[in-house]
PDB file of C-alpha atoms in Angstrom:
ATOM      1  CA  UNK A   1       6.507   0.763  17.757  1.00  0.00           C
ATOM      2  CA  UNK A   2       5.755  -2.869  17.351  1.00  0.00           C
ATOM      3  CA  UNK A   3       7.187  -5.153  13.819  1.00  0.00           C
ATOM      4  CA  UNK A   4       4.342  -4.537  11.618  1.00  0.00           C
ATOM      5  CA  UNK A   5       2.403  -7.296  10.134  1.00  0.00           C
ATOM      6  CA  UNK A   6       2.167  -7.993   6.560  1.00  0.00           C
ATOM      7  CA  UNK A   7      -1.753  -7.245   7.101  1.00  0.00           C
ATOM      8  CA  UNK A   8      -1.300  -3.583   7.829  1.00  0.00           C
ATOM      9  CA  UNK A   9       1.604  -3.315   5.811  1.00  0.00           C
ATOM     10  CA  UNK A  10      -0.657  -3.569   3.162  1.00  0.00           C
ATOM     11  CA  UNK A  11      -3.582  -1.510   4.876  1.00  0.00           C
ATOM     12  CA  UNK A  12      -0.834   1.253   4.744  1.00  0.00           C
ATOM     13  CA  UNK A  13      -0.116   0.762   1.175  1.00  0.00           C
ATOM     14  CA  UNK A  14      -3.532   0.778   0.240  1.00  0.00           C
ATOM     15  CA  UNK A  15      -4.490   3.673   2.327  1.00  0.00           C
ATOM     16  CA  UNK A  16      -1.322   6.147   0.880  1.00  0.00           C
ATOM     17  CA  UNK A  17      -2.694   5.418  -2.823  1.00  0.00           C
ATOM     18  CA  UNK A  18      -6.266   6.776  -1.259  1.00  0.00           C
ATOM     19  CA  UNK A  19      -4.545   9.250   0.677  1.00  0.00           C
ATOM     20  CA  UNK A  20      -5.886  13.287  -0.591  1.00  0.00           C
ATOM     21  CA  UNK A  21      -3.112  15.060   1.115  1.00  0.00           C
ATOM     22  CA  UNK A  22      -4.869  17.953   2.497  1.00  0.00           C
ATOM     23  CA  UNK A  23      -3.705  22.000   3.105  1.00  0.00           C
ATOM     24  CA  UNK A  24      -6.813  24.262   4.248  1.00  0.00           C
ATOM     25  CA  UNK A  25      -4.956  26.447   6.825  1.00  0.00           C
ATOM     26  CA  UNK A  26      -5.636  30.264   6.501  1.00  0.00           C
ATOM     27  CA  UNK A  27      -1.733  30.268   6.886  1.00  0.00           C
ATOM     28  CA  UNK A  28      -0.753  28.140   4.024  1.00  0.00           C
ATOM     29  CA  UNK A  29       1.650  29.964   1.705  1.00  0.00           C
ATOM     30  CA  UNK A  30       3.650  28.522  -1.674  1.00  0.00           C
ATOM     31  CA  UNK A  31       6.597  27.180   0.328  1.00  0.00           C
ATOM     32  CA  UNK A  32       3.867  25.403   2.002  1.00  0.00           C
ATOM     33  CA  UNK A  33       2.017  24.153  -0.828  1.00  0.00           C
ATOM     34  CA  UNK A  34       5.364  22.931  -2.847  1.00  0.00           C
ATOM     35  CA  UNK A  35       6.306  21.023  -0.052  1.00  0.00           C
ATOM     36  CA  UNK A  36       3.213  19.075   0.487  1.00  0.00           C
ATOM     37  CA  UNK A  37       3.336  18.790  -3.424  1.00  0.00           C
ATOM     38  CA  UNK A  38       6.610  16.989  -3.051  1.00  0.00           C
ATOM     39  CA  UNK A  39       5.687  14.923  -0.255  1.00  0.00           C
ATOM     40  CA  UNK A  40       3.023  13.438  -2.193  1.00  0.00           C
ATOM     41  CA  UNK A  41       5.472  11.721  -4.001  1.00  0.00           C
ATOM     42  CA  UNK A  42       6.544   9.211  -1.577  1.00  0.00           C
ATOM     43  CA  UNK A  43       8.615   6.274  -1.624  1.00  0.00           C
ATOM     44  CA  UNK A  44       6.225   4.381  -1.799  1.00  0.00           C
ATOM     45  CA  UNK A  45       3.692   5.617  -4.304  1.00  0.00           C
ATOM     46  CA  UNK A  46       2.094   8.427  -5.026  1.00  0.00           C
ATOM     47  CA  UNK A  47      -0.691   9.703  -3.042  1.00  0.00           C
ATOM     48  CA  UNK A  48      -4.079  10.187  -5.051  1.00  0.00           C
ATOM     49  CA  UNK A  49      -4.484  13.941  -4.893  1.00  0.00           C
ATOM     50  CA  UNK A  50      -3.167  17.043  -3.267  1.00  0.00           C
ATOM     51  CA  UNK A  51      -5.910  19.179  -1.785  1.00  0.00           C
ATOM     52  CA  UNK A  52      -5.615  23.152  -1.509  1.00  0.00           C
ATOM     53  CA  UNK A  53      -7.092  26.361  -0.927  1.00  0.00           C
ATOM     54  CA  UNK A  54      -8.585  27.935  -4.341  1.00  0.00           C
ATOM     55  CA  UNK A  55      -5.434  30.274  -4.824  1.00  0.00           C
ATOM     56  CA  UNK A  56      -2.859  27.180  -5.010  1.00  0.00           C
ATOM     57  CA  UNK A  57      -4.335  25.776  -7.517  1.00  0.00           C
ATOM     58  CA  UNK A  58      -2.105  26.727 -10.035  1.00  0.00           C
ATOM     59  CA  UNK A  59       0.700  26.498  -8.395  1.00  0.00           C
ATOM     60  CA  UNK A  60       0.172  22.787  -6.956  1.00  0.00           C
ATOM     61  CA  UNK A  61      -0.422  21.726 -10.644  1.00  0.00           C
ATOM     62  CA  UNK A  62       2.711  23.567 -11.887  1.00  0.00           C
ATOM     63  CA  UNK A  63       4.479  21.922  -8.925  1.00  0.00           C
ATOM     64  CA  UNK A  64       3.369  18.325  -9.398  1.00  0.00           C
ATOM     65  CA  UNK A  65       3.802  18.268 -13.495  1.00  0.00           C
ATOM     66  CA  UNK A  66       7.631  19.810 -12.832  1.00  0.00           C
ATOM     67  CA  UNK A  67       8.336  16.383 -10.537  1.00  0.00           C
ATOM     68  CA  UNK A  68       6.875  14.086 -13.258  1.00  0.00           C
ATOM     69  CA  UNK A  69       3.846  13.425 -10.975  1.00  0.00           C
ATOM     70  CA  UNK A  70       1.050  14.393 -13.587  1.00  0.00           C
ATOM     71  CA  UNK A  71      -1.082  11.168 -11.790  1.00  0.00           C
ATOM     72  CA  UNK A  72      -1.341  13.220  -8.810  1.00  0.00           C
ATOM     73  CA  UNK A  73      -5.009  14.825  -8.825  1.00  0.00           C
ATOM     74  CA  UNK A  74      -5.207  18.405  -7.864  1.00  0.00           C
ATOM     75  CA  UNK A  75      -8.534  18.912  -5.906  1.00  0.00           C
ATOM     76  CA  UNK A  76      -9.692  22.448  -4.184  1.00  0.00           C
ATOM     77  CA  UNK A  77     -12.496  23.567  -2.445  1.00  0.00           C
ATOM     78  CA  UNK A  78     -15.291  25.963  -3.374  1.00  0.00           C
ATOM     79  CA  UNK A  79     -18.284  26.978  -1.483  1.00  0.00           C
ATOM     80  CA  UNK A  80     -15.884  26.754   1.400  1.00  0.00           C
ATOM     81  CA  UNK A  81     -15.963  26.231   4.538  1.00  0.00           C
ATOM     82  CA  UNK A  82     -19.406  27.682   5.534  1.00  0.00           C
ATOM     83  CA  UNK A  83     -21.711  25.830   2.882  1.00  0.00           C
ATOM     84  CA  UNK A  84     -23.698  29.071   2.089  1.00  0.00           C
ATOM     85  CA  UNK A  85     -26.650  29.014   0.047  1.00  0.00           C
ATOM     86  CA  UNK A  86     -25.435  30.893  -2.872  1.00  0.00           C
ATOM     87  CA  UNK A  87     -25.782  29.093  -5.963  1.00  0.00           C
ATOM     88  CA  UNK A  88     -24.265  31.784  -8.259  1.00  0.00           C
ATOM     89  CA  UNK A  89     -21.285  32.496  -6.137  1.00  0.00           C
ATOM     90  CA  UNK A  90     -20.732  28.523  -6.037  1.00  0.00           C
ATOM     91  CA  UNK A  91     -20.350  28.490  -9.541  1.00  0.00           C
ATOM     92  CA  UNK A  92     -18.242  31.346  -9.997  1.00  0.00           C
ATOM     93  CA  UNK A  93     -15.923  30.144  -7.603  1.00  0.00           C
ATOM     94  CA  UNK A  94     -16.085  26.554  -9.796  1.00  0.00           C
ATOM     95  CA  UNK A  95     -15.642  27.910 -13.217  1.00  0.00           C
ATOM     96  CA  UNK A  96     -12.230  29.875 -11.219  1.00  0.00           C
ATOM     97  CA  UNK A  97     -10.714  26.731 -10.058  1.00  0.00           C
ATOM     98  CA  UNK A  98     -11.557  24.258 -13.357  1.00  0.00           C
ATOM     99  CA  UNK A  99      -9.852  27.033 -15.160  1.00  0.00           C
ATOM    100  CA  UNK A 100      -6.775  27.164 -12.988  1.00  0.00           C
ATOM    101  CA  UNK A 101      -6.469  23.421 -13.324  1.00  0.00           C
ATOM    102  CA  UNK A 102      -7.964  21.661 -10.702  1.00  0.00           C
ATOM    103  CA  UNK A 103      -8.887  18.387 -11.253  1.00  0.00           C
ATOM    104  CA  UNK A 104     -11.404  17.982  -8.483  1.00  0.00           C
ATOM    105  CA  UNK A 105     -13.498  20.066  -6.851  1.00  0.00           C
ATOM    106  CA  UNK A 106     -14.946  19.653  -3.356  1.00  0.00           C
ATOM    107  CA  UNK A 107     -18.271  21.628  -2.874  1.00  0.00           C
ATOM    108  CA  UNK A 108     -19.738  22.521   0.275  1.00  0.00           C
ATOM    109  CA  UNK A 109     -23.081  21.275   0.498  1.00  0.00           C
ATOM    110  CA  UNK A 110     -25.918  24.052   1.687  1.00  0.00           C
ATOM    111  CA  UNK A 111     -26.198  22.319   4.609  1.00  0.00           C
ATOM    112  CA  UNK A 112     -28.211  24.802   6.751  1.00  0.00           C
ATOM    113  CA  UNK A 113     -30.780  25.157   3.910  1.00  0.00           C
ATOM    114  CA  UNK A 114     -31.497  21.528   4.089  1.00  0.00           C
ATOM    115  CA  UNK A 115     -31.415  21.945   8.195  1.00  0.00           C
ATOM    116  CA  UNK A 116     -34.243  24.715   7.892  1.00  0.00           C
ATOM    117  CA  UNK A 117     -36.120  22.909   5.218  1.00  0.00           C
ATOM    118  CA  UNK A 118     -34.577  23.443   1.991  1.00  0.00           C
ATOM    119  CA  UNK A 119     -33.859  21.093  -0.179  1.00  0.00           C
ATOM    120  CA  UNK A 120     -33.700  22.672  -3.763  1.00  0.00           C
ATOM    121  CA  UNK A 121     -30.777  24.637  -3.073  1.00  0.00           C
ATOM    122  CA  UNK A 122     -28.571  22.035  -2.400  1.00  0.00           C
ATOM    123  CA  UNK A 123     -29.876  19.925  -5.695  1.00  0.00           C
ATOM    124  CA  UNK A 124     -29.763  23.485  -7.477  1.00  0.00           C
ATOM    125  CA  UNK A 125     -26.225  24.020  -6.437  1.00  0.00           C
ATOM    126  CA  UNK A 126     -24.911  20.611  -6.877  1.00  0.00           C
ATOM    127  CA  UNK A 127     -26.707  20.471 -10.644  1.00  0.00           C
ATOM    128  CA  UNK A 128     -25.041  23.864 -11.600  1.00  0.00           C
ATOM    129  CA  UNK A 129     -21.698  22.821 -10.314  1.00  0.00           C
ATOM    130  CA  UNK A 130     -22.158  19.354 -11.692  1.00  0.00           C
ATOM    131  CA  UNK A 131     -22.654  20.986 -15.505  1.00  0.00           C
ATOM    132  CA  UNK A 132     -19.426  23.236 -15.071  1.00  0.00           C
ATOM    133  CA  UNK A 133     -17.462  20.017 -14.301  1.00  0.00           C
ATOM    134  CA  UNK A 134     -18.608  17.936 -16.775  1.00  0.00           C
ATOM    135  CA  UNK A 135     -15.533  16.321 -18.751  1.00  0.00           C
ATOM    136  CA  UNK A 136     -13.453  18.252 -17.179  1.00  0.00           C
ATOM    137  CA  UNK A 137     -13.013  17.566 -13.179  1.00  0.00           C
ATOM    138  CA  UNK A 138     -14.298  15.214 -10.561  1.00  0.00           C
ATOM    139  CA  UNK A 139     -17.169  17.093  -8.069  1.00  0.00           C
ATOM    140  CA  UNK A 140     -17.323  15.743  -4.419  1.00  0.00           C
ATOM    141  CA  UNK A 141     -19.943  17.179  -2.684  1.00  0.00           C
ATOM    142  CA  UNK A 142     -19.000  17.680   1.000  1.00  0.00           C
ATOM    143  CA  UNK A 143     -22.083  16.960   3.542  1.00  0.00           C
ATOM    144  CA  UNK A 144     -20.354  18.480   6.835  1.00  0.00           C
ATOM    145  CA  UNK A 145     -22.294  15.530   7.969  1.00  0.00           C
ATOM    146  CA  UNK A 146     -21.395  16.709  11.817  1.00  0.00           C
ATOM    147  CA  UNK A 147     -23.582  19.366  11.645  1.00  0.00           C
ATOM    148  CA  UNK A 148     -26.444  17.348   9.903  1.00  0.00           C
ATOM    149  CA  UNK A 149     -26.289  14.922  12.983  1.00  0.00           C
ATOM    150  CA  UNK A 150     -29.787  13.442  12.751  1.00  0.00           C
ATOM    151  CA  UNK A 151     -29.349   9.775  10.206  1.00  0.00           C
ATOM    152  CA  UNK A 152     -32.234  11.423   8.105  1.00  0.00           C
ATOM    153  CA  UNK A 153     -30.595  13.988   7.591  1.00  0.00           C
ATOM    154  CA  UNK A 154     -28.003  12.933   6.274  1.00  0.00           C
ATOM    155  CA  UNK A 155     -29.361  10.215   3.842  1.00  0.00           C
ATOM    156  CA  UNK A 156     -31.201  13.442   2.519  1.00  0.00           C
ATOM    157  CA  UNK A 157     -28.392  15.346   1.591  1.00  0.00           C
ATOM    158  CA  UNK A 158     -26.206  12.318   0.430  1.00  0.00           C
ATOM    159  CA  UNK A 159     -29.432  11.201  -1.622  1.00  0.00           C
ATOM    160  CA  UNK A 160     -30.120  14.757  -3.318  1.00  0.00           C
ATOM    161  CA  UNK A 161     -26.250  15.412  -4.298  1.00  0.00           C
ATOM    162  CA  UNK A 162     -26.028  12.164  -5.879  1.00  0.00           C
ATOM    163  CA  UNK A 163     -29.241  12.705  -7.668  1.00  0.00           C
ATOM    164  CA  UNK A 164     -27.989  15.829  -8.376  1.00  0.00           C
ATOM    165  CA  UNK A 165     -24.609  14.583 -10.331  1.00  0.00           C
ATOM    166  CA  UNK A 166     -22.262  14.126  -7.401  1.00  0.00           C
ATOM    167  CA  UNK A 167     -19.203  12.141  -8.644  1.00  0.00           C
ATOM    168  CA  UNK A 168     -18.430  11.487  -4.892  1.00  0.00           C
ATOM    169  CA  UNK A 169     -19.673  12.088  -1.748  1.00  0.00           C
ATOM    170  CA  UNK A 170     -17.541  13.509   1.323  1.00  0.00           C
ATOM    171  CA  UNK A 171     -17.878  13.744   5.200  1.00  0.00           C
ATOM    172  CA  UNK A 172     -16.541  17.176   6.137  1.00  0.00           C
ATOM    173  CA  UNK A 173     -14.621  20.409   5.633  1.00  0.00           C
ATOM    174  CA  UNK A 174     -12.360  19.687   9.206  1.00  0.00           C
ATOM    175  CA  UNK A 175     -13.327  22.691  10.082  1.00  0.00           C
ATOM    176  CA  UNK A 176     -16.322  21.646  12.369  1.00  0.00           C
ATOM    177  CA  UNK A 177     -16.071  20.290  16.219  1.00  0.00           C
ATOM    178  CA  UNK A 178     -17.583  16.678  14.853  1.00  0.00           C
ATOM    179  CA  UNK A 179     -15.817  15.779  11.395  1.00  0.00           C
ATOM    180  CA  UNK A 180     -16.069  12.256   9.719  1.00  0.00           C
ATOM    181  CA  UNK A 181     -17.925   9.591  12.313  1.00  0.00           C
ATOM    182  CA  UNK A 182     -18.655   5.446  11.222  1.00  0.00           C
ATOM    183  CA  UNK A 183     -22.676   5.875  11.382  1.00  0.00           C
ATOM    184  CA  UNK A 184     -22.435   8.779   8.977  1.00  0.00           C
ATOM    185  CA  UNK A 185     -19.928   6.872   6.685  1.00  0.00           C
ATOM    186  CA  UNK A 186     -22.451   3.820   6.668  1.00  0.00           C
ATOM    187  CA  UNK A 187     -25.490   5.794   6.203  1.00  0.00           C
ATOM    188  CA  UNK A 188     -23.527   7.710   3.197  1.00  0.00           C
ATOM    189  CA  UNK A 189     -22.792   4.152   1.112  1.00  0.00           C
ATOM    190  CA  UNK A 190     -25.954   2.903   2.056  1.00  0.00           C
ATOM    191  CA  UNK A 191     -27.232   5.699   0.015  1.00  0.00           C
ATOM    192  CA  UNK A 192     -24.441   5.005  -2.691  1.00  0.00           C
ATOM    193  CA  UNK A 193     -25.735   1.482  -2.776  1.00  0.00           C
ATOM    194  CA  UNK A 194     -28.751   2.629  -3.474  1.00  0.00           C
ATOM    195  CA  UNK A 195     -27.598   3.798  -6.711  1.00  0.00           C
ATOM    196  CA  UNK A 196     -25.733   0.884  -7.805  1.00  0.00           C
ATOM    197  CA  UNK A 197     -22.318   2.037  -5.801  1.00  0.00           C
ATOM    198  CA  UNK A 198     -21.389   4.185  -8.807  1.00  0.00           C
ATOM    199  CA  UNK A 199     -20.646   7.768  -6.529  1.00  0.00           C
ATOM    200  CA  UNK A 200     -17.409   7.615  -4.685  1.00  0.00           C
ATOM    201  CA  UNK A 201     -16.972   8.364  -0.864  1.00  0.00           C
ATOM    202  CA  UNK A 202     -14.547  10.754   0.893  1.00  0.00           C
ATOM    203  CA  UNK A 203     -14.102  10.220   4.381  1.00  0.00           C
ATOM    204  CA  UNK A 204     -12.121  13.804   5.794  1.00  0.00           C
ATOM    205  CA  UNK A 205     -11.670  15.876   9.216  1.00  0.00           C
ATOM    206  CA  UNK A 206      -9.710  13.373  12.370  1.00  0.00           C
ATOM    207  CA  UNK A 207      -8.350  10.508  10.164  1.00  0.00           C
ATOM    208  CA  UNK A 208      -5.088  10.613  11.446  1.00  0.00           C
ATOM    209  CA  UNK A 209      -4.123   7.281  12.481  1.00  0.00           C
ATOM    210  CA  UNK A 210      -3.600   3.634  10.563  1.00  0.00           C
ATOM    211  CA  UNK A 211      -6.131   2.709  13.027  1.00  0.00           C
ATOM    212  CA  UNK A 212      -9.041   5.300  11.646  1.00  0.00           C
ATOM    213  CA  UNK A 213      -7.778   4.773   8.069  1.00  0.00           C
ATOM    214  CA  UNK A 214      -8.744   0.785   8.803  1.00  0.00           C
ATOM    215  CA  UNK A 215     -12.437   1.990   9.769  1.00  0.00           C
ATOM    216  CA  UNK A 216     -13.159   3.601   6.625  1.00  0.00           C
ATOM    217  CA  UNK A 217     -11.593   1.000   4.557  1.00  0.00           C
ATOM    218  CA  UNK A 218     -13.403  -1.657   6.040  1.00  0.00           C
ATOM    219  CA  UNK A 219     -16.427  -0.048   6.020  1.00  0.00           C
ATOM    220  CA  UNK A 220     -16.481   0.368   2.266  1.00  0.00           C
ATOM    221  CA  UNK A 221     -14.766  -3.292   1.476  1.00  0.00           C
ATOM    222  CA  UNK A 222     -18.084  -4.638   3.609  1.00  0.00           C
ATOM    223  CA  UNK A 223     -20.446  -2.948   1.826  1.00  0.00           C
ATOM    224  CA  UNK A 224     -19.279  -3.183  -1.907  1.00  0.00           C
ATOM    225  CA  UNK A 225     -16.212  -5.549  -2.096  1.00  0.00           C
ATOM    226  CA  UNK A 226     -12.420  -5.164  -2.243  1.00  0.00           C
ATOM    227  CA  UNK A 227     -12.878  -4.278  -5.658  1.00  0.00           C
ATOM    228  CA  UNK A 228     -14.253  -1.008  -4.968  1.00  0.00           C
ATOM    229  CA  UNK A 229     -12.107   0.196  -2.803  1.00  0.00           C
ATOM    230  CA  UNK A 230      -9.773   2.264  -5.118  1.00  0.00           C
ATOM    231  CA  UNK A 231      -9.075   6.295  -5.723  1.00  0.00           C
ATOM    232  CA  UNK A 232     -12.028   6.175  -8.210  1.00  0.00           C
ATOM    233  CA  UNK A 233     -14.736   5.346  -5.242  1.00  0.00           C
ATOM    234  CA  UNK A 234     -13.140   6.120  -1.997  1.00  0.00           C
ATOM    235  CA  UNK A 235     -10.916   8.656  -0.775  1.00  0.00           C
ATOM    236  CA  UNK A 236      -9.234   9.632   2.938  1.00  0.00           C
ATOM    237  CA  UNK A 237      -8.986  13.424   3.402  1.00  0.00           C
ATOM    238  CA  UNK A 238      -6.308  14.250   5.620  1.00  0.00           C
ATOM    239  CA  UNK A 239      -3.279  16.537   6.597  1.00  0.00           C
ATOM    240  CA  UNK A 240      -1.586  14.374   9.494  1.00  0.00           C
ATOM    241  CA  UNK A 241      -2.400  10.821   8.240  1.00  0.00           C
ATOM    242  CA  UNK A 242       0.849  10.671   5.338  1.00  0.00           C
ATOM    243  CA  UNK A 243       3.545  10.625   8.573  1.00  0.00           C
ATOM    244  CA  UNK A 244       2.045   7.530  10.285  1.00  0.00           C
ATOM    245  CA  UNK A 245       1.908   5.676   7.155  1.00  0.00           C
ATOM    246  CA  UNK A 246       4.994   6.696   6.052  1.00  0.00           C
ATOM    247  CA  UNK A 247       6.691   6.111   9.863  1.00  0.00           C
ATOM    248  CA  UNK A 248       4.808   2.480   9.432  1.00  0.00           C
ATOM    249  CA  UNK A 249       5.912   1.385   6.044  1.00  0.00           C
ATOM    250  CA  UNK A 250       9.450   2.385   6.495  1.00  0.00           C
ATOM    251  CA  UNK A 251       9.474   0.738   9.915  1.00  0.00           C
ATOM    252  CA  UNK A 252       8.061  -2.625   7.749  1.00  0.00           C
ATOM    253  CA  UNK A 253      10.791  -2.577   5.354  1.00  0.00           C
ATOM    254  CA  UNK A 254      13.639  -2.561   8.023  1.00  0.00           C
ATOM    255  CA  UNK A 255      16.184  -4.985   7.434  1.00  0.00           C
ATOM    256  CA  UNK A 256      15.970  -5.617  11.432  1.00  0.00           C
ATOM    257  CA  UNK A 257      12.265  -5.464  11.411  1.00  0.00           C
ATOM    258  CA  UNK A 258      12.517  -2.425  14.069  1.00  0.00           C
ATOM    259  CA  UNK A 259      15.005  -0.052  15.638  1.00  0.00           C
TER     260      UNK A 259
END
């Protein structure tokens, strides 16, 4: 690995403090989940939020508070990973994890309603949600924009969840074969510009590299500033992303420069 310039040294910085540190494996157990709650803590700043499956909700909260980390956002996922059209099941699930102490919740769009037509399911589901998580936790409204494909498609959904309430916008569950991509990304702040670049963005699914985490950055800092870019408008979901940054910032801060 090469010295690291004082450039992406600060890239790196910038993208661990955006960092959600993600867990959505149908393995994941609590040893699991209080690890990645501990390595969310890093040396060099916290990240902004641990992300978990429904049932660790609890337990990542508990987890964070007992290391002093009570900045640390806990976010889940409901509506997950299918995006079914369910409305009432959605909000069940929501009301769940806001009372187990999530602060965030990351909604799966109805994607396939909007794909055969349907567009009032998605602003019904996003509305009800919305009105659960009112003062009380952040809703990101995941587009599985990979599966939308077509631009038009995509500007529809990102256009009826943020009419619907969306606090932020997000790419994708990871659970898909095509995940976040740059011409979905621009085509989702276009439509946040639209509304005066008050709904956040969430970029998730293949970040895994300083290199993608760059892409996404960039993106947003050309479109709405370096002021923008912070944890309260855009967000990198990822499980493999916190080792390269970590292997890069401690390889910065060498003595030697390098081993």
């Amino acid at each position: 690995m090469k010295q690291m310039n004082q450039t992406d040294r600060q890239l790196a910085q910038q993208a661990l403090g955006l960092l959600d540190l993600t867990s959505l494996s149908n393995d994941d157990d609590a040893e699991r989940i209080v690890s990645l709650c501990q390595r969310a803590l890093t040396p060099f700043g916290p990240v902004a939020a641990v992300c978990v499956f429904p049932r660790f909700v609890a337990l990542a909260r508990q987890t964070l508070d007992s290391l002093g980390a009570q900045e640390i956002r806990v976010a889940t996922v409901v509506n997950f990973p299918y995006g079914g059209p369910n409305v009432a099941s959605a909000v069940s699930e929501t009301e769940a994890v806001l009372r187990a102490g999530a602060n965030e919740v990351d909604l799966v769009y109805p994607y396939r309603s909007l794909l055969m037509g349907d567009t009032q399911t998605g602003l019904t589901m996003v509305a009800a949600c919305r009105d659960l998580c009112v003062g009380r936790a952040r809703l990101k409204v995941i587009l599985e924009t990979g599966e939308l494909r077509d631009p038009q498609m995509i500007r529809q959904a990102s256009q009826d969840a943020i009419a619907a309430g969306a606090d932020f916008l997000k790419t994708s569950t990871g659970k898909v074969l095509v995940n976040a991509t740059e011409q979905a990304v621009r085509i989702m702040l276009e439509a946040i510009a639209e509304r005066g670049g008050l709904v956040g963005l969430k970029a998730a699914g293949g970040i895994r590299t300083l290199a993608d985490a760059r892409t996404y950055i960039e993106l947003a800092r050309s479109r709405f500033g370096a002021g923008w870019v912070d944890a309260d408008h855009l967000r990198l979901g990822a499980s493999g992303l916190l080792d390269e940054l970590l292997a890069q910032l401690e390889w910065s801060t060498e003595p030697s420069g390098g081993r």
